[in-house]
């Protein structure tokens, strides 16, 4: 089973390596353009940026905004999702407003937020939190609705308080849904961070990519994009490892 898993993963990396080789050959023999540098030049730019400390500083500032917005949005979404799913009047009161806000594209809310919060970190963190909020909220509510009625009935039989039922029965049973929503929100948070920095930024990876484009430094631009892709992959692997650690009982039952 483990060997099959590693072989499957190796085939994915082989696909990426093949595409990079095709890029290298195309830039050397088929496409003669300064805007399509060879992968070897991009790798040199990536190493140079890491050694100089420029890329770590740029990515550090972006990750700070992303993680702060992500954790804020997730915390509010889980708390509100539990309330809406367990208390009817809260759901009836808030659902119309949330359904009104949910379809709004993220780039559309950036200009009014600039007028309210300015172009500093507060605006970017709020935008990231806003984007992370809805997937976790919807998944939390779905998770609460999926709780077995028998488990709730047993908890009531033992005369547990509502808070105890939520903490000991509903939250553990809803965790697979909540963590699935967090995986979606994490990818969205990284995307939205870069978009916000491109629209209204003076620092961060989004601003850096645009700066390299305007400076016609294509190798540096692609190097930052490659590093961004690697960052997204590592963040996804991190949350997957957390999910498997926290939900070991769930995955064991799924295999059975």
PDB file of N, CA, C and O in Angstrom, residues 62-133:
ATOM      1  N   UNK A  62       3.907  38.137   2.824  1.00  0.00           N
ATOM      2  CA  UNK A  62       2.647  37.626   2.263  1.00  0.00           C
ATOM      3  C   UNK A  62       2.064  36.519   3.129  1.00  0.00           C
ATOM      4  O   UNK A  62       0.853  36.469   3.370  1.00  0.00           O
ATOM      5  N   UNK A  63       2.912  35.603   3.596  1.00  0.00           N
ATOM      6  CA  UNK A  63       2.434  34.506   4.432  1.00  0.00           C
ATOM      7  C   UNK A  63       1.884  35.020   5.764  1.00  0.00           C
ATOM      8  O   UNK A  63       0.930  34.456   6.307  1.00  0.00           O
ATOM      9  N   UNK A  64       2.479  36.079   6.288  1.00  0.00           N
ATOM     10  CA  UNK A  64       1.968  36.674   7.523  1.00  0.00           C
ATOM     11  C   UNK A  64       0.540  37.161   7.321  1.00  0.00           C
ATOM     12  O   UNK A  64      -0.359  36.856   8.126  1.00  0.00           O
ATOM     13  N   UNK A  65       0.292  37.899   6.250  1.00  0.00           N
ATOM     14  CA  UNK A  65      -1.062  38.409   5.981  1.00  0.00           C
ATOM     15  C   UNK A  65      -2.031  37.250   5.709  1.00  0.00           C
ATOM     16  O   UNK A  65      -3.167  37.250   6.179  1.00  0.00           O
ATOM     17  N   UNK A  66      -1.556  36.285   4.930  1.00  0.00           N
ATOM     18  CA  UNK A  66      -2.430  35.172   4.572  1.00  0.00           C
ATOM     19  C   UNK A  66      -2.835  34.359   5.804  1.00  0.00           C
ATOM     20  O   UNK A  66      -4.018  34.056   6.004  1.00  0.00           O
ATOM     21  N   UNK A  67      -1.877  34.002   6.641  1.00  0.00           N
ATOM     22  CA  UNK A  67      -2.174  33.160   7.800  1.00  0.00           C
ATOM     23  C   UNK A  67      -3.019  33.892   8.832  1.00  0.00           C
ATOM     24  O   UNK A  67      -3.909  33.291   9.451  1.00  0.00           O
ATOM     25  N   UNK A  68      -2.779  35.191   8.998  1.00  0.00           N
ATOM     26  CA  UNK A  68      -3.595  35.956   9.943  1.00  0.00           C
ATOM     27  C   UNK A  68      -5.034  36.059   9.454  1.00  0.00           C
ATOM     28  O   UNK A  68      -5.989  35.860  10.224  1.00  0.00           O
ATOM     29  N   UNK A  69      -5.211  36.344   8.158  1.00  0.00           N
ATOM     30  CA  UNK A  69      -6.555  36.405   7.602  1.00  0.00           C
ATOM     31  C   UNK A  69      -7.229  35.044   7.597  1.00  0.00           C
ATOM     32  O   UNK A  69      -8.420  34.929   7.907  1.00  0.00           O
ATOM     33  N   UNK A  70      -6.473  34.004   7.272  1.00  0.00           N
ATOM     34  CA  UNK A  70      -7.027  32.649   7.225  1.00  0.00           C
ATOM     35  C   UNK A  70      -7.511  32.203   8.597  1.00  0.00           C
ATOM     36  O   UNK A  70      -8.645  31.710   8.742  1.00  0.00           O
ATOM     37  N   UNK A  71      -6.684  32.348   9.613  1.00  0.00           N
ATOM     38  CA  UNK A  71      -7.078  31.914  10.954  1.00  0.00           C
ATOM     39  C   UNK A  71      -8.257  32.730  11.480  1.00  0.00           C
ATOM     40  O   UNK A  71      -9.159  32.177  12.123  1.00  0.00           O
ATOM     41  N   UNK A  72      -8.278  34.020  11.188  1.00  0.00           N
ATOM     42  CA  UNK A  72      -9.403  34.854  11.627  1.00  0.00           C
ATOM     43  C   UNK A  72     -10.699  34.415  10.955  1.00  0.00           C
ATOM     44  O   UNK A  72     -11.738  34.255  11.611  1.00  0.00           O
ATOM     45  N   UNK A  73     -10.658  34.230   9.639  1.00  0.00           N
ATOM     46  CA  UNK A  73     -11.847  33.816   8.914  1.00  0.00           C
ATOM     47  C   UNK A  73     -12.345  32.449   9.336  1.00  0.00           C
ATOM     48  O   UNK A  73     -13.551  32.231   9.490  1.00  0.00           O
ATOM     49  N   UNK A  74     -11.421  31.505   9.564  1.00  0.00           N
ATOM     50  CA  UNK A  74     -11.810  30.152   9.977  1.00  0.00           C
ATOM     51  C   UNK A  74     -12.440  30.172  11.367  1.00  0.00           C
ATOM     52  O   UNK A  74     -13.463  29.514  11.606  1.00  0.00           O
ATOM     53  N   UNK A  75     -11.832  30.917  12.291  1.00  0.00           N
ATOM     54  CA  UNK A  75     -12.358  30.962  13.658  1.00  0.00           C
ATOM     55  C   UNK A  75     -13.782  31.502  13.690  1.00  0.00           C
ATOM     56  O   UNK A  75     -14.677  30.932  14.340  1.00  0.00           O
ATOM     57  N   UNK A  76     -14.018  32.603  12.976  1.00  0.00           N
ATOM     58  CA  UNK A  76     -15.358  33.193  12.939  1.00  0.00           C
ATOM     59  C   UNK A  76     -16.334  32.255  12.235  1.00  0.00           C
ATOM     60  O   UNK A  76     -17.485  32.090  12.668  1.00  0.00           O
ATOM     61  N   UNK A  77     -15.890  31.626  11.161  1.00  0.00           N
ATOM     62  CA  UNK A  77     -16.778  30.736  10.382  1.00  0.00           C
ATOM     63  C   UNK A  77     -17.209  29.523  11.199  1.00  0.00           C
ATOM     64  O   UNK A  77     -18.380  29.133  11.164  1.00  0.00           O
ATOM     65  N   UNK A  78     -16.280  28.915  11.928  1.00  0.00           N
ATOM     66  CA  UNK A  78     -16.631  27.735  12.724  1.00  0.00           C
ATOM     67  C   UNK A  78     -17.606  28.114  13.832  1.00  0.00           C
ATOM     68  O   UNK A  78     -18.629  27.442  14.047  1.00  0.00           O
ATOM     69  N   UNK A  79     -17.304  29.208  14.535  1.00  0.00           N
ATOM     70  CA  UNK A  79     -18.186  29.639  15.631  1.00  0.00           C
ATOM     71  C   UNK A  79     -19.575  29.979  15.104  1.00  0.00           C
ATOM     72  O   UNK A  79     -20.598  29.549  15.667  1.00  0.00           O
ATOM     73  N   UNK A  80     -19.623  30.755  14.020  1.00  0.00           N
ATOM     74  CA  UNK A  80     -20.913  31.161  13.475  1.00  0.00           C
ATOM     75  C   UNK A  80     -21.648  29.984  12.845  1.00  0.00           C
ATOM     76  O   UNK A  80     -22.884  29.876  12.951  1.00  0.00           O
ATOM     77  N   UNK A  81     -20.911  29.084  12.197  1.00  0.00           N
ATOM     78  CA  UNK A  81     -21.541  27.907  11.602  1.00  0.00           C
ATOM     79  C   UNK A  81     -22.189  27.014  12.639  1.00  0.00           C
ATOM     80  O   UNK A  81     -23.294  26.502  12.428  1.00  0.00           O
ATOM     81  N   UNK A  82     -21.525  26.827  13.772  1.00  0.00           N
ATOM     82  CA  UNK A  82     -22.110  26.036  14.854  1.00  0.00           C
ATOM     83  C   UNK A  82     -23.371  26.695  15.401  1.00  0.00           C
ATOM     84  O   UNK A  82     -24.373  26.015  15.668  1.00  0.00           O
ATOM     85  N   UNK A  83     -23.314  28.022  15.557  1.00  0.00           N
ATOM     86  CA  UNK A  83     -24.496  28.737  16.059  1.00  0.00           C
ATOM     87  C   UNK A  83     -25.659  28.645  15.079  1.00  0.00           C
ATOM     88  O   UNK A  83     -26.805  28.375  15.473  1.00  0.00           O
ATOM     89  N   UNK A  84     -25.374  28.873  13.794  1.00  0.00           N
ATOM     90  CA  UNK A  84     -26.440  28.856  12.801  1.00  0.00           C
ATOM     91  C   UNK A  84     -27.052  27.471  12.639  1.00  0.00           C
ATOM     92  O   UNK A  84     -28.250  27.342  12.379  1.00  0.00           O
ATOM     93  N   UNK A  85     -26.239  26.436  12.779  1.00  0.00           N
ATOM     94  CA  UNK A  85     -26.735  25.079  12.581  1.00  0.00           C
ATOM     95  C   UNK A  85     -27.487  24.543  13.792  1.00  0.00           C
ATOM     96  O   UNK A  85     -28.287  23.618  13.655  1.00  0.00           O
ATOM     97  N   UNK A  86     -27.230  25.121  14.966  1.00  0.00           N
ATOM     98  CA  UNK A  86     -27.868  24.602  16.189  1.00  0.00           C
ATOM     99  C   UNK A  86     -28.933  25.525  16.766  1.00  0.00           C
ATOM    100  O   UNK A  86     -29.760  25.065  17.555  1.00  0.00           O
ATOM    101  N   UNK A  87     -28.926  26.796  16.377  1.00  0.00           N
ATOM    102  CA  UNK A  87     -29.905  27.756  16.907  1.00  0.00           C
ATOM    103  C   UNK A  87     -30.685  28.327  15.726  1.00  0.00           C
ATOM    104  O   UNK A  87     -30.127  29.046  14.889  1.00  0.00           O
ATOM    105  N   UNK A  88     -31.955  28.018  15.664  1.00  0.00           N
ATOM    106  CA  UNK A  88     -32.756  28.355  14.486  1.00  0.00           C
ATOM    107  C   UNK A  88     -32.851  29.850  14.251  1.00  0.00           C
ATOM    108  O   UNK A  88     -32.726  30.318  13.113  1.00  0.00           O
ATOM    109  N   UNK A  89     -33.081  30.635  15.310  1.00  0.00           N
ATOM    110  CA  UNK A  89     -33.287  32.069  15.104  1.00  0.00           C
ATOM    111  C   UNK A  89     -32.016  32.757  14.602  1.00  0.00           C
ATOM    112  O   UNK A  89     -32.093  33.750  13.867  1.00  0.00           O
ATOM    113  N   UNK A  90     -30.847  32.227  14.957  1.00  0.00           N
ATOM    114  CA  UNK A  90     -29.586  32.775  14.439  1.00  0.00           C
ATOM    115  C   UNK A  90     -29.490  32.512  12.943  1.00  0.00           C
ATOM    116  O   UNK A  90     -29.124  33.404  12.154  1.00  0.00           O
ATOM    117  N   UNK A  91     -29.844  31.294  12.529  1.00  0.00           N
ATOM    118  CA  UNK A  91     -29.805  30.952  11.106  1.00  0.00           C
ATOM    119  C   UNK A  91     -30.795  31.792  10.311  1.00  0.00           C
ATOM    120  O   UNK A  91     -30.447  32.333   9.245  1.00  0.00           O
ATOM    121  N   UNK A  92     -32.002  31.925  10.812  1.00  0.00           N
ATOM    122  CA  UNK A  92     -33.027  32.699  10.097  1.00  0.00           C
ATOM    123  C   UNK A  92     -32.625  34.163   9.998  1.00  0.00           C
ATOM    124  O   UNK A  92     -32.872  34.829   8.973  1.00  0.00           O
ATOM    125  N   UNK A  93     -31.968  34.685  11.012  1.00  0.00           N
ATOM    126  CA  UNK A  93     -31.588  36.102  11.028  1.00  0.00           C
ATOM    127  C   UNK A  93     -30.418  36.399  10.091  1.00  0.00           C
ATOM    128  O   UNK A  93     -30.403  37.436   9.420  1.00  0.00           O
ATOM    129  N   UNK A  94     -29.439  35.497  10.043  1.00  0.00           N
ATOM    130  CA  UNK A  94     -28.193  35.800   9.329  1.00  0.00           C
ATOM    131  C   UNK A  94     -28.120  35.235   7.914  1.00  0.00           C
ATOM    132  O   UNK A  94     -27.362  35.740   7.089  1.00  0.00           O
ATOM    133  N   UNK A  95     -28.874  34.192   7.630  1.00  0.00           N
ATOM    134  CA  UNK A  95     -28.743  33.515   6.342  1.00  0.00           C
ATOM    135  C   UNK A  95     -29.003  34.429   5.139  1.00  0.00           C
ATOM    136  O   UNK A  95     -28.225  34.394   4.167  1.00  0.00           O
ATOM    137  N   UNK A  96     -30.043  35.278   5.142  1.00  0.00           N
ATOM    138  CA  UNK A  96     -30.247  36.150   3.966  1.00  0.00           C
ATOM    139  C   UNK A  96     -29.058  37.079   3.703  1.00  0.00           C
ATOM    140  O   UNK A  96     -28.648  37.248   2.544  1.00  0.00           O
ATOM    141  N   UNK A  97     -28.505  37.672   4.760  1.00  0.00           N
ATOM    142  CA  UNK A  97     -27.370  38.578   4.569  1.00  0.00           C
ATOM    143  C   UNK A  97     -26.147  37.841   4.056  1.00  0.00           C
ATOM    144  O   UNK A  97     -25.443  38.318   3.150  1.00  0.00           O
ATOM    145  N   UNK A  98     -25.879  36.658   4.616  1.00  0.00           N
ATOM    146  CA  UNK A  98     -24.710  35.891   4.190  1.00  0.00           C
ATOM    147  C   UNK A  98     -24.850  35.406   2.748  1.00  0.00           C
ATOM    148  O   UNK A  98     -23.877  35.420   1.988  1.00  0.00           O
ATOM    149  N   UNK A  99     -26.056  35.005   2.355  1.00  0.00           N
ATOM    150  CA  UNK A  99     -26.279  34.582   0.972  1.00  0.00           C
ATOM    151  C   UNK A  99     -26.174  35.763   0.006  1.00  0.00           C
ATOM    152  O   UNK A  99     -25.846  35.582  -1.171  1.00  0.00           O
ATOM    153  N   UNK A 100     -26.440  36.968   0.505  1.00  0.00           N
ATOM    154  CA  UNK A 100     -26.286  38.170  -0.302  1.00  0.00           C
ATOM    155  C   UNK A 100     -24.804  38.500  -0.513  1.00  0.00           C
ATOM    156  O   UNK A 100     -24.389  38.931  -1.602  1.00  0.00           O
ATOM    157  N   UNK A 101     -23.984  38.265   0.513  1.00  0.00           N
ATOM    158  CA  UNK A 101     -22.563  38.605   0.440  1.00  0.00           C
ATOM    159  C   UNK A 101     -21.732  37.532  -0.258  1.00  0.00           C
ATOM    160  O   UNK A 101     -20.726  37.840  -0.889  1.00  0.00           O
ATOM    161  N   UNK A 102     -22.148  36.284  -0.156  1.00  0.00           N
ATOM    162  CA  UNK A 102     -21.324  35.166  -0.619  1.00  0.00           C
ATOM    163  C   UNK A 102     -20.980  35.222  -2.101  1.00  0.00           C
ATOM    164  O   UNK A 102     -19.839  34.908  -2.477  1.00  0.00           O
ATOM    165  N   UNK A 103     -21.886  35.603  -3.016  1.00  0.00           N
ATOM    166  CA  UNK A 103     -21.526  35.578  -4.445  1.00  0.00           C
ATOM    167  C   UNK A 103     -20.643  36.737  -4.899  1.00  0.00           C
ATOM    168  O   UNK A 103     -20.229  36.760  -6.062  1.00  0.00           O
ATOM    169  N   UNK A 104     -20.382  37.718  -4.032  1.00  0.00           N
ATOM    170  CA  UNK A 104     -19.605  38.880  -4.464  1.00  0.00           C
ATOM    171  C   UNK A 104     -18.169  38.459  -4.752  1.00  0.00           C
ATOM    172  O   UNK A 104     -17.493  37.902  -3.882  1.00  0.00           O
ATOM    173  N   UNK A 105     -17.651  38.720  -5.959  1.00  0.00           N
ATOM    174  CA  UNK A 105     -16.250  38.375  -6.256  1.00  0.00           C
ATOM    175  C   UNK A 105     -15.297  39.188  -5.388  1.00  0.00           C
ATOM    176  O   UNK A 105     -15.556  40.361  -5.085  1.00  0.00           O
ATOM    177  N   UNK A 106     -14.207  38.567  -5.013  1.00  0.00           N
ATOM    178  CA  UNK A 106     -13.238  39.232  -4.139  1.00  0.00           C
ATOM    179  C   UNK A 106     -12.691  40.525  -4.750  1.00  0.00           C
ATOM    180  O   UNK A 106     -12.620  41.556  -4.067  1.00  0.00           O
ATOM    181  N   UNK A 107     -12.290  40.549  -6.051  1.00  0.00           N
ATOM    182  CA  UNK A 107     -11.781  41.817  -6.601  1.00  0.00           C
ATOM    183  C   UNK A 107     -12.792  42.962  -6.520  1.00  0.00           C
ATOM    184  O   UNK A 107     -12.406  44.126  -6.482  1.00  0.00           O
ATOM    185  N   UNK A 108     -14.096  42.620  -6.481  1.00  0.00           N
ATOM    186  CA  UNK A 108     -15.116  43.669  -6.432  1.00  0.00           C
ATOM    187  C   UNK A 108     -15.184  44.356  -5.079  1.00  0.00           C
ATOM    188  O   UNK A 108     -15.629  45.511  -4.996  1.00  0.00           O
ATOM    189  N   UNK A 109     -14.765  43.678  -4.011  1.00  0.00           N
ATOM    190  CA  UNK A 109     -14.853  44.307  -2.691  1.00  0.00           C
ATOM    191  C   UNK A 109     -13.572  45.040  -2.310  1.00  0.00           C
ATOM    192  O   UNK A 109     -13.543  45.761  -1.311  1.00  0.00           O
ATOM    193  N   UNK A 110     -12.506  44.878  -3.111  1.00  0.00           N
ATOM    194  CA  UNK A 110     -11.248  45.541  -2.771  1.00  0.00           C
ATOM    195  C   UNK A 110     -11.347  47.064  -2.879  1.00  0.00           C
ATOM    196  O   UNK A 110     -10.931  47.773  -1.955  1.00  0.00           O
ATOM    197  N   UNK A 111     -11.895  47.637  -3.980  1.00  0.00           N
ATOM    198  CA  UNK A 111     -11.961  49.107  -4.060  1.00  0.00           C
ATOM    199  C   UNK A 111     -12.713  49.770  -2.898  1.00  0.00           C
ATOM    200  O   UNK A 111     -12.189  50.733  -2.310  1.00  0.00           O
ATOM    201  N   UNK A 112     -13.938  49.307  -2.518  1.00  0.00           N
ATOM    202  CA  UNK A 112     -14.572  49.947  -1.364  1.00  0.00           C
ATOM    203  C   UNK A 112     -13.805  49.736  -0.060  1.00  0.00           C
ATOM    204  O   UNK A 112     -13.799  50.619   0.815  1.00  0.00           O
ATOM    205  N   UNK A 113     -13.135  48.595   0.072  1.00  0.00           N
ATOM    206  CA  UNK A 113     -12.349  48.373   1.285  1.00  0.00           C
ATOM    207  C   UNK A 113     -11.137  49.293   1.351  1.00  0.00           C
ATOM    208  O   UNK A 113     -10.706  49.681   2.440  1.00  0.00           O
ATOM    209  N   UNK A 114     -10.601  49.648   0.193  1.00  0.00           N
ATOM    210  CA  UNK A 114      -9.492  50.608   0.181  1.00  0.00           C
ATOM    211  C   UNK A 114      -9.952  51.947   0.740  1.00  0.00           C
ATOM    212  O   UNK A 114      -9.225  52.611   1.499  1.00  0.00           O
ATOM    213  N   UNK A 115     -11.184  52.353   0.385  1.00  0.00           N
ATOM    214  CA  UNK A 115     -11.718  53.617   0.902  1.00  0.00           C
ATOM    215  C   UNK A 115     -11.933  53.552   2.408  1.00  0.00           C
ATOM    216  O   UNK A 115     -11.784  54.565   3.106  1.00  0.00           O
ATOM    217  N   UNK A 116     -12.281  52.367   2.921  1.00  0.00           N
ATOM    218  CA  UNK A 116     -12.594  52.236   4.341  1.00  0.00           C
ATOM    219  C   UNK A 116     -11.354  51.933   5.175  1.00  0.00           C
ATOM    220  O   UNK A 116     -11.117  52.562   6.222  1.00  0.00           O
ATOM    221  N   UNK A 117     -10.529  50.980   4.699  1.00  0.00           N
ATOM    222  CA  UNK A 117      -9.398  50.499   5.501  1.00  0.00           C
ATOM    223  C   UNK A 117      -8.042  50.967   4.982  1.00  0.00           C
ATOM    224  O   UNK A 117      -7.027  50.719   5.643  1.00  0.00           O
ATOM    225  N   UNK A 118      -8.018  51.594   3.822  1.00  0.00           N
ATOM    226  CA  UNK A 118      -6.741  51.999   3.252  1.00  0.00           C
ATOM    227  C   UNK A 118      -6.097  50.849   2.498  1.00  0.00           C
ATOM    228  O   UNK A 118      -6.717  49.817   2.227  1.00  0.00           O
ATOM    229  N   UNK A 119      -4.823  51.011   2.163  1.00  0.00           N
ATOM    230  CA  UNK A 119      -4.110  50.005   1.371  1.00  0.00           C
ATOM    231  C   UNK A 119      -3.111  49.225   2.217  1.00  0.00           C
ATOM    232  O   UNK A 119      -2.281  48.486   1.672  1.00  0.00           O
ATOM    233  N   UNK A 120      -3.166  49.377   3.521  1.00  0.00           N
ATOM    234  CA  UNK A 120      -2.208  48.690   4.383  1.00  0.00           C
ATOM    235  C   UNK A 120      -2.668  47.265   4.673  1.00  0.00           C
ATOM    236  O   UNK A 120      -3.602  46.743   4.066  1.00  0.00           O
ATOM    237  N   UNK A 121      -2.043  46.650   5.663  1.00  0.00           N
ATOM    238  CA  UNK A 121      -2.294  45.242   5.959  1.00  0.00           C
ATOM    239  C   UNK A 121      -3.732  44.968   6.375  1.00  0.00           C
ATOM    240  O   UNK A 121      -4.254  43.871   6.115  1.00  0.00           O
ATOM    241  N   UNK A 122      -4.388  45.911   7.025  1.00  0.00           N
ATOM    242  CA  UNK A 122      -5.750  45.671   7.518  1.00  0.00           C
ATOM    243  C   UNK A 122      -6.693  45.286   6.382  1.00  0.00           C
ATOM    244  O   UNK A 122      -7.503  44.361   6.520  1.00  0.00           O
ATOM    245  N   UNK A 123      -6.580  45.967   5.254  1.00  0.00           N
ATOM    246  CA  UNK A 123      -7.443  45.664   4.118  1.00  0.00           C
ATOM    247  C   UNK A 123      -7.163  44.272   3.566  1.00  0.00           C
ATOM    248  O   UNK A 123      -8.079  43.478   3.327  1.00  0.00           O
ATOM    249  N   UNK A 124      -5.894  43.947   3.407  1.00  0.00           N
ATOM    250  CA  UNK A 124      -5.527  42.652   2.821  1.00  0.00           C
ATOM    251  C   UNK A 124      -5.925  41.512   3.753  1.00  0.00           C
ATOM    252  O   UNK A 124      -6.418  40.467   3.296  1.00  0.00           O
ATOM    253  N   UNK A 125      -5.707  41.681   5.038  1.00  0.00           N
ATOM    254  CA  UNK A 125      -6.079  40.633   5.999  1.00  0.00           C
ATOM    255  C   UNK A 125      -7.589  40.433   6.014  1.00  0.00           C
ATOM    256  O   UNK A 125      -8.084  39.294   6.067  1.00  0.00           O
ATOM    257  N   UNK A 126      -8.345  41.526   5.941  1.00  0.00           N
ATOM    258  CA  UNK A 126      -9.804  41.405   5.922  1.00  0.00           C
ATOM    259  C   UNK A 126     -10.275  40.673   4.671  1.00  0.00           C
ATOM    260  O   UNK A 126     -11.174  39.823   4.738  1.00  0.00           O
ATOM    261  N   UNK A 127      -9.681  40.987   3.525  1.00  0.00           N
ATOM    262  CA  UNK A 127     -10.069  40.331   2.269  1.00  0.00           C
ATOM    263  C   UNK A 127      -9.784  38.832   2.335  1.00  0.00           C
ATOM    264  O   UNK A 127     -10.600  38.007   1.901  1.00  0.00           O
ATOM    265  N   UNK A 128      -8.637  38.468   2.892  1.00  0.00           N
ATOM    266  CA  UNK A 128      -8.298  37.053   3.026  1.00  0.00           C
ATOM    267  C   UNK A 128      -9.280  36.365   3.979  1.00  0.00           C
ATOM    268  O   UNK A 128      -9.759  35.261   3.705  1.00  0.00           O
ATOM    269  N   UNK A 129      -9.585  37.005   5.101  1.00  0.00           N
ATOM    270  CA  UNK A 129     -10.542  36.431   6.048  1.00  0.00           C
ATOM    271  C   UNK A 129     -11.914  36.261   5.413  1.00  0.00           C
ATOM    272  O   UNK A 129     -12.596  35.248   5.636  1.00  0.00           O
ATOM    273  N   UNK A 130     -12.313  37.223   4.611  1.00  0.00           N
ATOM    274  CA  UNK A 130     -13.608  37.164   3.926  1.00  0.00           C
ATOM    275  C   UNK A 130     -13.652  35.976   2.967  1.00  0.00           C
ATOM    276  O   UNK A 130     -14.657  35.256   2.884  1.00  0.00           O
ATOM    277  N   UNK A 131     -12.573  35.757   2.243  1.00  0.00           N
ATOM    278  CA  UNK A 131     -12.540  34.646   1.284  1.00  0.00           C
ATOM    279  C   UNK A 131     -12.485  33.295   1.987  1.00  0.00           C
ATOM    280  O   UNK A 131     -13.028  32.306   1.486  1.00  0.00           O
ATOM    281  N   UNK A 132     -11.812  33.230   3.147  1.00  0.00           N
ATOM    282  CA  UNK A 132     -11.706  31.967   3.883  1.00  0.00           C
ATOM    283  C   UNK A 132     -12.981  31.641   4.643  1.00  0.00           C
ATOM    284  O   UNK A 132     -13.218  30.478   5.006  1.00  0.00           O
ATOM    285  N   UNK A 133     -13.803  32.644   4.890  1.00  0.00           N
ATOM    286  CA  UNK A 133     -14.961  32.489   5.771  1.00  0.00           C
ATOM    287  C   UNK A 133     -16.032  31.557   5.204  1.00  0.00           C
ATOM    288  O   UNK A 133     -16.477  30.615   5.885  1.00  0.00           O
TER     289      UNK A 133
END
